Coordinates of C-alpha atoms and ligand atoms in Angstrom, one line a residue:
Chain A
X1 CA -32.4 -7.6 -25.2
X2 CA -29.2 -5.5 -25.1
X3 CA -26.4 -7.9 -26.7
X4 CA -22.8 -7.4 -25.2
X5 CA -19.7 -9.6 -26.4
X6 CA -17.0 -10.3 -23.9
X7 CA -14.4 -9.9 -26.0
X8 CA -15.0 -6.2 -25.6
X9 CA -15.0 -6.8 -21.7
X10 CA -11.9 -8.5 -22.1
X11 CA -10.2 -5.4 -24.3
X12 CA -11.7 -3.0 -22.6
X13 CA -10.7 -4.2 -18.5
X14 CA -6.9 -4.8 -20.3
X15 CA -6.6 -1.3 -20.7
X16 CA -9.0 -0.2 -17.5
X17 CA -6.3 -1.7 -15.3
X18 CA -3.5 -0.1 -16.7
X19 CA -5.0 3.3 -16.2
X20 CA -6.4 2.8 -12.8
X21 CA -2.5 1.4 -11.9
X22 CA -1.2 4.7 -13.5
X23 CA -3.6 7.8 -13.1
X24 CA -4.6 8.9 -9.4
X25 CA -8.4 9.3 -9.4
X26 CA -9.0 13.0 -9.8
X27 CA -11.0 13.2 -6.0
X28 CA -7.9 11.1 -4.3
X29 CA -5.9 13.8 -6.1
X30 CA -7.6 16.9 -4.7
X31 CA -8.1 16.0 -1.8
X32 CA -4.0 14.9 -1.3
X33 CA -3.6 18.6 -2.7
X34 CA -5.7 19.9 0.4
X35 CA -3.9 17.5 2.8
X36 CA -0.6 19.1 1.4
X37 CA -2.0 22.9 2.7
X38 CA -3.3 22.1 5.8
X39 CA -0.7 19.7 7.2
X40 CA 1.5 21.7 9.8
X41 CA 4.4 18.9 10.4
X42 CA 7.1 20.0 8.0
X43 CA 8.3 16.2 7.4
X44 CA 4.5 14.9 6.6
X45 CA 4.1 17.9 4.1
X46 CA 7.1 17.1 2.1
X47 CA 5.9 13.5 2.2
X48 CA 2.5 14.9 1.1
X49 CA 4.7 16.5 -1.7
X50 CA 6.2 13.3 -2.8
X51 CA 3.2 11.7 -2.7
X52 CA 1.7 14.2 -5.3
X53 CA 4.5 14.3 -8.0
X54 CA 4.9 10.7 -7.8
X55 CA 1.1 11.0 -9.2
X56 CA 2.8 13.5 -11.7
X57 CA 5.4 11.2 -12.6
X58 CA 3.6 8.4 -13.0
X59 CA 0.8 9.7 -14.8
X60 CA 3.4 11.1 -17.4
X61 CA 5.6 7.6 -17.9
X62 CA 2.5 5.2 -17.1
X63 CA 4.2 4.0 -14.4
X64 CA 2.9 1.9 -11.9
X65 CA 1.7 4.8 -8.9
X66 CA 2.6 2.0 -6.4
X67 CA 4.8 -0.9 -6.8
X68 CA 2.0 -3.1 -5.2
X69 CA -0.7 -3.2 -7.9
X70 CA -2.9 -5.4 -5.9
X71 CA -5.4 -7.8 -6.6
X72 CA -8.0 -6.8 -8.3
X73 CA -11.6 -6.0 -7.4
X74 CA -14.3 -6.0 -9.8
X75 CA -17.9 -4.9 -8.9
X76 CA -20.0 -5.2 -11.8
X77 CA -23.4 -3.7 -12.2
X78 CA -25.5 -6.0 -14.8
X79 CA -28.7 -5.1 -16.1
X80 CA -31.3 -7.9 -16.4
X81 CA -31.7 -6.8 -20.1
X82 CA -28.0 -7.4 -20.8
X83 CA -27.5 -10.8 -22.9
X84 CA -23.5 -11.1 -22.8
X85 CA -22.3 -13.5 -25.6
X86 CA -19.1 -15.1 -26.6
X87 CA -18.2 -16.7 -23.4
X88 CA -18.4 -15.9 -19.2
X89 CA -18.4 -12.4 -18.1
X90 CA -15.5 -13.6 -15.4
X91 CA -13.3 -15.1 -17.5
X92 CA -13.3 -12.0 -19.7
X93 CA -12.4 -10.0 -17.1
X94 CA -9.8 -12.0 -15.9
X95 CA -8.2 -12.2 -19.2
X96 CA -8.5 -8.4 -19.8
X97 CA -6.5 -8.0 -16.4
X98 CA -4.5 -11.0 -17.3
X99 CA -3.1 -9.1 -20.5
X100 CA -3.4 -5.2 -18.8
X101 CA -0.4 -6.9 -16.0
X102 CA 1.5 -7.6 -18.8
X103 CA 1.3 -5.1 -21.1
X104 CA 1.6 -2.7 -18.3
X105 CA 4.7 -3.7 -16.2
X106 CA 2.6 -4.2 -13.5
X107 CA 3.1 -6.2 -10.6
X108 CA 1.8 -9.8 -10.3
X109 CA 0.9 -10.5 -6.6
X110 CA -1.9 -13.1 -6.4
X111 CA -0.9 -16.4 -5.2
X112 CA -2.7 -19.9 -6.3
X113 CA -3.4 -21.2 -3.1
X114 CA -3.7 -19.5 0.1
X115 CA -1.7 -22.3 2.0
X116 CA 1.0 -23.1 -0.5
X117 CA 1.8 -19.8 -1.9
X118 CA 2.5 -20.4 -5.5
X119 CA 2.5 -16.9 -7.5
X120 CA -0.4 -17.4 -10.6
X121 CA 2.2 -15.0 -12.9
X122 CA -0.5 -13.0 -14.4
X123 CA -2.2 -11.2 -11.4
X124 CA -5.7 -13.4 -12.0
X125 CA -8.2 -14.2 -11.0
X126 CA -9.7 -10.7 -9.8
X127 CA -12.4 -10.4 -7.2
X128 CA -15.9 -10.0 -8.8
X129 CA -18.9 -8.9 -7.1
X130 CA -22.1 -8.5 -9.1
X131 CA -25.1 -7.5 -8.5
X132 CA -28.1 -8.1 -11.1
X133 CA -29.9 -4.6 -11.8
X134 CA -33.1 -3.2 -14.1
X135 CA -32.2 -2.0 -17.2
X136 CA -29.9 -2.7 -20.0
X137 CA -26.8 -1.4 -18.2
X138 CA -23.0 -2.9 -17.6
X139 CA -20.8 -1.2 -15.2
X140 CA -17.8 -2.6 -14.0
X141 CA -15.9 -0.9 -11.2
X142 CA -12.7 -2.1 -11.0
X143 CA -10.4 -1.2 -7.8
X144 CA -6.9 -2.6 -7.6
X145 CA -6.0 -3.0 -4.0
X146 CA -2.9 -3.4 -2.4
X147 CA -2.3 -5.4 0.8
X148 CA -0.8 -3.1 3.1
X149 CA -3.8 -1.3 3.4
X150 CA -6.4 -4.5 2.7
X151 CA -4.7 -6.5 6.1
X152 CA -5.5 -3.7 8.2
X153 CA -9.3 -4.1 8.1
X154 CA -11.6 -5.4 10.5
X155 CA -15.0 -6.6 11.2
X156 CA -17.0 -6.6 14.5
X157 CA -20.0 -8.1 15.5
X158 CA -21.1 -5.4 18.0
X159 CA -24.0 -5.5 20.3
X160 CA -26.9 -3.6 19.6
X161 CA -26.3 -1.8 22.9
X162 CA -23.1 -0.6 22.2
X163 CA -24.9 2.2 19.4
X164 CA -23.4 4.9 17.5
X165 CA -20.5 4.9 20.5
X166 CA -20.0 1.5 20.0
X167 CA -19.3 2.0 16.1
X168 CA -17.5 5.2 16.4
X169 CA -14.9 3.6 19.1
X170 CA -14.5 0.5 16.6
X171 CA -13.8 2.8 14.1
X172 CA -11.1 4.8 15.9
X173 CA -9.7 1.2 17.0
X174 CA -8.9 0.1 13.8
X175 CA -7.8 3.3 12.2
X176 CA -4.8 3.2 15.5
X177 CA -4.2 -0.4 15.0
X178 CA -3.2 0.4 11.4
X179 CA -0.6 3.4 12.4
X180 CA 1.5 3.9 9.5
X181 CA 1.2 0.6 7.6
X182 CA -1.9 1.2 5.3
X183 CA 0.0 4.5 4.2
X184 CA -1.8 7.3 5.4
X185 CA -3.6 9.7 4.6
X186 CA -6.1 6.7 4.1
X187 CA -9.5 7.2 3.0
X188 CA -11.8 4.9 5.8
X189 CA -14.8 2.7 4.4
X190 CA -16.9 1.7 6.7
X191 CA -20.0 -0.9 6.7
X192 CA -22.5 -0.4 9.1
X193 CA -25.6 -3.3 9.5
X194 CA -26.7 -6.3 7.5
X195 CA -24.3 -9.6 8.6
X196 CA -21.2 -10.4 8.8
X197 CA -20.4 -10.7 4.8
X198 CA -22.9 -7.6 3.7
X199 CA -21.0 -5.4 6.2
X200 CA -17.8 -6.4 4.5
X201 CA -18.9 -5.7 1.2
X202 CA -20.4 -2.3 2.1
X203 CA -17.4 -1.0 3.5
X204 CA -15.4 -2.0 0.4
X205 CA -18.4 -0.4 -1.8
X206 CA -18.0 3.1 0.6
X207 CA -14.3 3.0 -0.9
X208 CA -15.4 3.7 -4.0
X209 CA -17.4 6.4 -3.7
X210 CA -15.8 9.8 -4.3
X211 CA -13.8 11.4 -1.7
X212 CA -15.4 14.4 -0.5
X213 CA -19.1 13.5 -1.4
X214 CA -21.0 12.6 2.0
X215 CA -23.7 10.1 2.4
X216 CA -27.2 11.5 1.5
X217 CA -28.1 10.6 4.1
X218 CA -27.9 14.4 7.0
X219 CA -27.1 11.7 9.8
X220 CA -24.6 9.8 8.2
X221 CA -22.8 12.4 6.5
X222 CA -22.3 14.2 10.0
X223 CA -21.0 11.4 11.5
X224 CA -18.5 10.9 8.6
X225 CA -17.3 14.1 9.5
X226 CA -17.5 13.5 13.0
X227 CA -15.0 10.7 12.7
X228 CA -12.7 12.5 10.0
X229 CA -12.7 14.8 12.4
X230 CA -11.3 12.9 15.2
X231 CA -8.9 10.7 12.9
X232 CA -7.3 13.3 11.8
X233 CA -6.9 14.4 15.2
X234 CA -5.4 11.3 16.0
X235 CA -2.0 12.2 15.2
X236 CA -0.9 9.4 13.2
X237 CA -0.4 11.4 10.6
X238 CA 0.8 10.7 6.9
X239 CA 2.9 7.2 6.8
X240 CA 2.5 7.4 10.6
X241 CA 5.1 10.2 11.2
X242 CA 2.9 12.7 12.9
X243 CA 1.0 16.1 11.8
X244 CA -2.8 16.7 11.2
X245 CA -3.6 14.3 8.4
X246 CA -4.5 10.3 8.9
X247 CA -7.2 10.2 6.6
X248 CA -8.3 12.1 3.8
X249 CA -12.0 10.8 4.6
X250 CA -14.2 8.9 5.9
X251 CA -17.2 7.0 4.1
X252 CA -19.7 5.7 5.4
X253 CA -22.8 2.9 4.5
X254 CA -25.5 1.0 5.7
X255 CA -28.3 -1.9 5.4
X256 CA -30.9 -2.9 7.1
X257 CA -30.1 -5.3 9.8
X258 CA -31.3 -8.1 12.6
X259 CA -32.6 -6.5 15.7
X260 CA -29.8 -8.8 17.4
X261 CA -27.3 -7.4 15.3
X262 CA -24.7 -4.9 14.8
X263 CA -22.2 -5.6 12.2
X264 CA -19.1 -3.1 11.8
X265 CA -17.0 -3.4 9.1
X266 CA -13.9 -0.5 8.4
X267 CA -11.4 -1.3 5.2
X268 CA -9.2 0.9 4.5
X269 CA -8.3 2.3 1.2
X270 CA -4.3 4.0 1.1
X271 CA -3.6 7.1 -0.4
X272 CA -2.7 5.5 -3.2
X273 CA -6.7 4.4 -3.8
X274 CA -7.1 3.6 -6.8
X275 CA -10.4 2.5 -8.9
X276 CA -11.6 3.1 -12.6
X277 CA -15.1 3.0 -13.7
X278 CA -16.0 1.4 -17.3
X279 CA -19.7 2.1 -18.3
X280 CA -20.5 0.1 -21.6
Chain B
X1 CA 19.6 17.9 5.1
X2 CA 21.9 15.0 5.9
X3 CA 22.9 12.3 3.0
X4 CA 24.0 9.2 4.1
X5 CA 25.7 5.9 1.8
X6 CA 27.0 3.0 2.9
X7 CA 29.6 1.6 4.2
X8 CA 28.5 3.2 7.3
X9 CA 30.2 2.9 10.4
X10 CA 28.9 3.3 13.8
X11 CA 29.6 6.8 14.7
X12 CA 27.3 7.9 11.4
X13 CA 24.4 5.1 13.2
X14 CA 24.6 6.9 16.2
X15 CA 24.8 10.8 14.7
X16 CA 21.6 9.9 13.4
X17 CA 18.3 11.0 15.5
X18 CA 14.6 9.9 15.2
X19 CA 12.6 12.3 13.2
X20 CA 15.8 13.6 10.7
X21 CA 15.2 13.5 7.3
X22 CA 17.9 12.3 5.4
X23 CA 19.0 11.6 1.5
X24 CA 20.3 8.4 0.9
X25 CA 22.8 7.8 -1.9
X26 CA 25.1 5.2 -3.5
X27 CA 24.7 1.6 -2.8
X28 CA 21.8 -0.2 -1.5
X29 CA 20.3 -3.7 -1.2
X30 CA 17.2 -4.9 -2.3
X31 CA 15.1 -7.8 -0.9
X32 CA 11.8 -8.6 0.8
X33 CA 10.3 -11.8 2.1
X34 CA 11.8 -14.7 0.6
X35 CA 15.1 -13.1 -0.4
X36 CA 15.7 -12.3 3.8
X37 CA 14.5 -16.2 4.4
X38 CA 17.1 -17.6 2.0
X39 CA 19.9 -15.0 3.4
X40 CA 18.5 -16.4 7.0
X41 CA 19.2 -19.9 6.0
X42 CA 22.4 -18.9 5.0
X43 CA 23.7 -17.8 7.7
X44 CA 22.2 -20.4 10.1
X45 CA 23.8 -22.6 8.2
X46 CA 26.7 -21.1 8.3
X47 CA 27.7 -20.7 4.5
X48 CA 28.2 -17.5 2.7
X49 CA 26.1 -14.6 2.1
X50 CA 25.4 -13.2 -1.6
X51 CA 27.0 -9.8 -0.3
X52 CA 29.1 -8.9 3.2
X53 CA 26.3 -7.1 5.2
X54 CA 28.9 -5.0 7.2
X55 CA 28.0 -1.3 7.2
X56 CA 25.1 -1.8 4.6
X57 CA 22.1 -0.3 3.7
X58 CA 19.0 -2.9 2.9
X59 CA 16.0 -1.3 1.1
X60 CA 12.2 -3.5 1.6
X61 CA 11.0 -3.0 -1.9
X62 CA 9.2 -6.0 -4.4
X63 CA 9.4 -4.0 -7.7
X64 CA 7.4 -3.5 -11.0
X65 CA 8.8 -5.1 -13.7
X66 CA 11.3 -2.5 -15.7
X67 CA 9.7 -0.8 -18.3
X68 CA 11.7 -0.7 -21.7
X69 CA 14.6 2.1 -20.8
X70 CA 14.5 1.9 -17.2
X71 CA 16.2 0.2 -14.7
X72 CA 13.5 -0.7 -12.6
X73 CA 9.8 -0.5 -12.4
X74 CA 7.8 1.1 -9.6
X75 CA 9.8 0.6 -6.3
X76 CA 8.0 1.9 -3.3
X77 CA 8.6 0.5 0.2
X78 CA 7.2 -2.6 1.6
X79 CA 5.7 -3.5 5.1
X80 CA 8.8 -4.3 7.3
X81 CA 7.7 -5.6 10.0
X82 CA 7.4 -8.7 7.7
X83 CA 11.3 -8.6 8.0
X84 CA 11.1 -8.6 11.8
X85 CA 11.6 -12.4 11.8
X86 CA 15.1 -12.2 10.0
X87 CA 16.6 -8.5 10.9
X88 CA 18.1 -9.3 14.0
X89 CA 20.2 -11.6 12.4
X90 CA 21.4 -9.7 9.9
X91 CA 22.1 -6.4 12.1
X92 CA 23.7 -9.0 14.1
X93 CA 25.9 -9.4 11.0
X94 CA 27.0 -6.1 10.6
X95 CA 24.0 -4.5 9.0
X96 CA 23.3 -1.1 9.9
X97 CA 20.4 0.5 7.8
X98 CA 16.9 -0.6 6.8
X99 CA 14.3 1.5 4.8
X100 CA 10.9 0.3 4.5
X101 CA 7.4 1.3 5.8
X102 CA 5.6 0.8 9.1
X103 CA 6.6 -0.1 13.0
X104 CA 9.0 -2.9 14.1
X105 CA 8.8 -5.1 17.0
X106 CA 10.8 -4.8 20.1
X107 CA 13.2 -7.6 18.6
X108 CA 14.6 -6.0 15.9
X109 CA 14.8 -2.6 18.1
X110 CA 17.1 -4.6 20.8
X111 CA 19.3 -6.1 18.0
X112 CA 19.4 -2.0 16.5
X113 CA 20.8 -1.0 20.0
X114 CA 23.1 -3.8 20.7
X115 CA 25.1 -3.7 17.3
X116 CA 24.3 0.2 16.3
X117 CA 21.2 0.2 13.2
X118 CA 18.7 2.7 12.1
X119 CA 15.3 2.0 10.7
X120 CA 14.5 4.6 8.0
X121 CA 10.9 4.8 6.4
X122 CA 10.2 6.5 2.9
X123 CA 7.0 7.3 1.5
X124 CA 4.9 4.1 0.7
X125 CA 3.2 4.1 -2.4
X126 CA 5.4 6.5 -4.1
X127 CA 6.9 3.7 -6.4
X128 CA 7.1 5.9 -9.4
X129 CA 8.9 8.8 -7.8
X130 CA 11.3 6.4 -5.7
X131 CA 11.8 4.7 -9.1
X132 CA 13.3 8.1 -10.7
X133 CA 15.4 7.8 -7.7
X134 CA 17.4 4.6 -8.6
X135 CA 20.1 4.6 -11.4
X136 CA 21.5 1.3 -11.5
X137 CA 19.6 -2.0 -10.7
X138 CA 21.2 -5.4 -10.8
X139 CA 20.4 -8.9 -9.6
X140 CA 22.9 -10.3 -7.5
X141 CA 20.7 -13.7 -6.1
X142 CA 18.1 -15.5 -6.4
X143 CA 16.7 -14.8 -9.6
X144 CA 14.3 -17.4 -9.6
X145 CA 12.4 -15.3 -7.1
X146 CA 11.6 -12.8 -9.4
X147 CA 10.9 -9.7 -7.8
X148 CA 11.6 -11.0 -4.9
X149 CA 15.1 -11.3 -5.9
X150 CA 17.8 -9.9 -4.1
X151 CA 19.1 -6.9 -5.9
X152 CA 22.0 -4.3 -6.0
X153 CA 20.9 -0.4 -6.1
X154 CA 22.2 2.7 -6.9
X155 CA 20.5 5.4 -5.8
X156 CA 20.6 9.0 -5.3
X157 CA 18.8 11.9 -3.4
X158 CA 16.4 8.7 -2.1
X159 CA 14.4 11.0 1.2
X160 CA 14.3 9.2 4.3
X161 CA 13.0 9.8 7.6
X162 CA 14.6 8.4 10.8
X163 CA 12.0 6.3 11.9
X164 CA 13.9 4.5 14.9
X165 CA 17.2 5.1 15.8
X166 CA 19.8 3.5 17.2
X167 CA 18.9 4.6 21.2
X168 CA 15.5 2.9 20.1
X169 CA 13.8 5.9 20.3
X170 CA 10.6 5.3 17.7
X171 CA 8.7 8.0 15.9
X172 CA 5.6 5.9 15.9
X173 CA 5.8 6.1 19.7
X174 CA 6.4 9.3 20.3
X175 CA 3.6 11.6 22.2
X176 CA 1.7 12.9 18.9
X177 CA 0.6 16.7 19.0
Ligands
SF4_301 S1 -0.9 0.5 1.2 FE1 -1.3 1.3 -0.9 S2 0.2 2.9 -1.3 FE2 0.9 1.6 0.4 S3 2.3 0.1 -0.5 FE3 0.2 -0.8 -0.3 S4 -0.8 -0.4 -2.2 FE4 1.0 0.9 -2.1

């Protein structure tokens, strides 16, 4: 059995979320880069510009990329050969990001209570998904999300009938409900199957795969262009102001579901995605 | 490209047009949520604001903490339609210029035509660059909310776009190519 203290957890996430808050994943990067050449609407280009050097800038003084440095969510991978020792694998992380908001001058934005509203002051707890896997491995994802883009998801219980239309009109819905707010170019996550929760949690999981990697799947990853396709035809445009690029892509997974069901789940990531993966 | 700074009066409101990109320099407010619900009770109440609104320029923005050597920490544009509740009010009170992200309700739009306000959106989630933007940062109330205190700005070459101006003409409404 593969022995892992959490006091490295802890050390490790501290730093983890400082990084993730200060260096644009290399893919979101890129593919802003691309945005910037092909966008034809002068203003959204320059905005595209800004968007890039703030990357620059904030990559160079370990600034915070955006002001809002979310809440923070955590998918850990755990390997059933894993023993971790020295106290819970959730409270480790929540000190490490507990410690990373400080040290970092990063924004504390997680309230207490969802009713009364009373600010916690170190951006804990986090989020933590984990899912139990062969092997002696420990992976945690960690993906601090901001709210702008977050409040602009949306789940629907489709009929079966409805189909591939059904899903691809939902998808469209919820990408023009959002306009401008979740700061476009957005990259799109979408869950398709299982229930209401797994749906959910598959379209936050599509967020973290790489932009510009399509599902392995030759159907799937036709329809993901299909629908980056059509968004970016949309014309919303980069912080809603027009031009050829709403999203910078679209991912797409699936699960096995009921034959009464047809769960649909789209969050949306900003440009400003931001996730770092710790393998240890 | 123009540059605006406050005080503005209503003939620079109304030279303004959806869709120009503009500079913003010199003086600015900043507050979000809480700081707009305490100015709101204010004035419904009838006592005195922390600043006079008239010909002002309010900025949507919850910082980062400031970094050792800076004025302010990452300052990037927050949601303002979250500000819809309290903005006509204020423009009501002589404000004339709001910068945050994302569309405003038809409210706030009738108050911007009645008194003569622009709506101008800058790039969310460019904290860092908009922070390099910002010279001078002071709290001026409510300090016990943090970053959600209201703060004085200085700022210069801060790019805006017109995102509604003061006909009501709204770039998220306009036909998109
Ligand atoms: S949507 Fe993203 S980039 Fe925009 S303000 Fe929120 S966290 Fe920042």
């Amino acid at each position: 059995m593969r022995q892992i203290k959490v006091d490295l957890i802890e050390e490790r996430v501290a730093q983890a979320v400082i990084d993730a808050n200060t260096v644009l994943p290399k893919d979101v990067h890129g593919a802003l880069q691309t945005a910037r050449e092909r966008e034809t609407h002068p203003a959204a280009r320059r905005f595209l510009q800004i968007m890039l050097e703030n990357a620059d800038i904030a990559c160079r003084d370990r600034m915070a990329l955006c002001q809002d440095c979310g809440m923070v969510v955590a998918h850990v991978k755990l390997g059933q050969e894993v023993q971790l020792i020295g106290g819970s694998l959730e409270t480790a992380i929540n000190r490490g990001i507990s410690t990373g908001y400080q040290r970092g001058y990063l924004r504390k934005s997680v309230v207490r209570d969802p009713l009364a509203r009373i600010n916690t002051g170190d951006n804990t707890p986090a989020i933590v998904h984990i899912s139990l896997v062969a092997g002696d491995v420990l992976q945690i994802t960690l993906m601090p999300k901001g709210a702008g883009s977050e409040n602009m998801g949306q789940l629907a219980m489709l009929k079966p009938s409805a189909g591939v239309e059904g899903v691809k009109e939902f998808i469209l819905q919820v990408v023009r409900a959002a306009a401008g707010n979740p700061c476009p170019p957005v990259i799109v996550g979408v869950g398709i199957g299982g229930n209401m929760e797994k749906a959910a949690l598959l379209a936050k999981h599509a967020l973290l795969r790489e932009v510009g990697r399509p599902n392995e799947s030759p159907d799937l990853a036709e329809l993901e262009t299909e629908m980056l396709t059509r968004i970016n035809a949309s014309g919303i445009g980069v912080m809603g102001i027009g031009g050829n690029n709403t999203a910078l892509a679209v991912n797409i997974e699936t699960y096995p579901t009921h034959i009464a069901c047809l769960p649909v789940a789209v969050n949306l990531g900003c440009h400003s995605t931001r996730r770092i993966k710790l393998e240890f | 490209m123009k540059t605006i700074r406050a005080p503005l009066e209503l003939e620079d409101i109304r030279s303004l047009q959806v869709g120009d990109e503009v500079l913003v320099e010199g003086t600015i407010y900043a507050a979000r949520d809480q700081a707009h619900q305490r100015m709101a009770e204010a004035i419904r109440a009838g006592r005195e604001l922390p600043f006079d609104l008239r010909g002002q320029i309010i900025y949507y923005v919850g910082p980062c903490p400031a970094p050792p050597g800076r004025v302010i920490g990452s300052a990037g544009p927050t949601t303002s339609g979250r500000m819809d509740a309290y903005a006509p009010l204020l423009i009501a009170r002589g404000l004339r210029v709001m910068i945050g992200k994302g569309s405003r309700n038809q409210e706030v739009k009738k108050a911007m035509r009645e008194n003569g306000a622009v709506y101008l959106l800058t790039v969310g989630g460019a904290g860092a660059y908009l922070a390099e933007r910002i010279t001078a940062a002071e709290v001026i109330a409510y300090p016990e909310l943090g970053p959600e205190a209201l703060y004085r700005l200085e700022v210069r070459d801060f790019p805006c776009i017109v995102a509604i101006d003061a006909e009501g003409h709204d770039i998220y409404e306009r036909p998109k190519e």
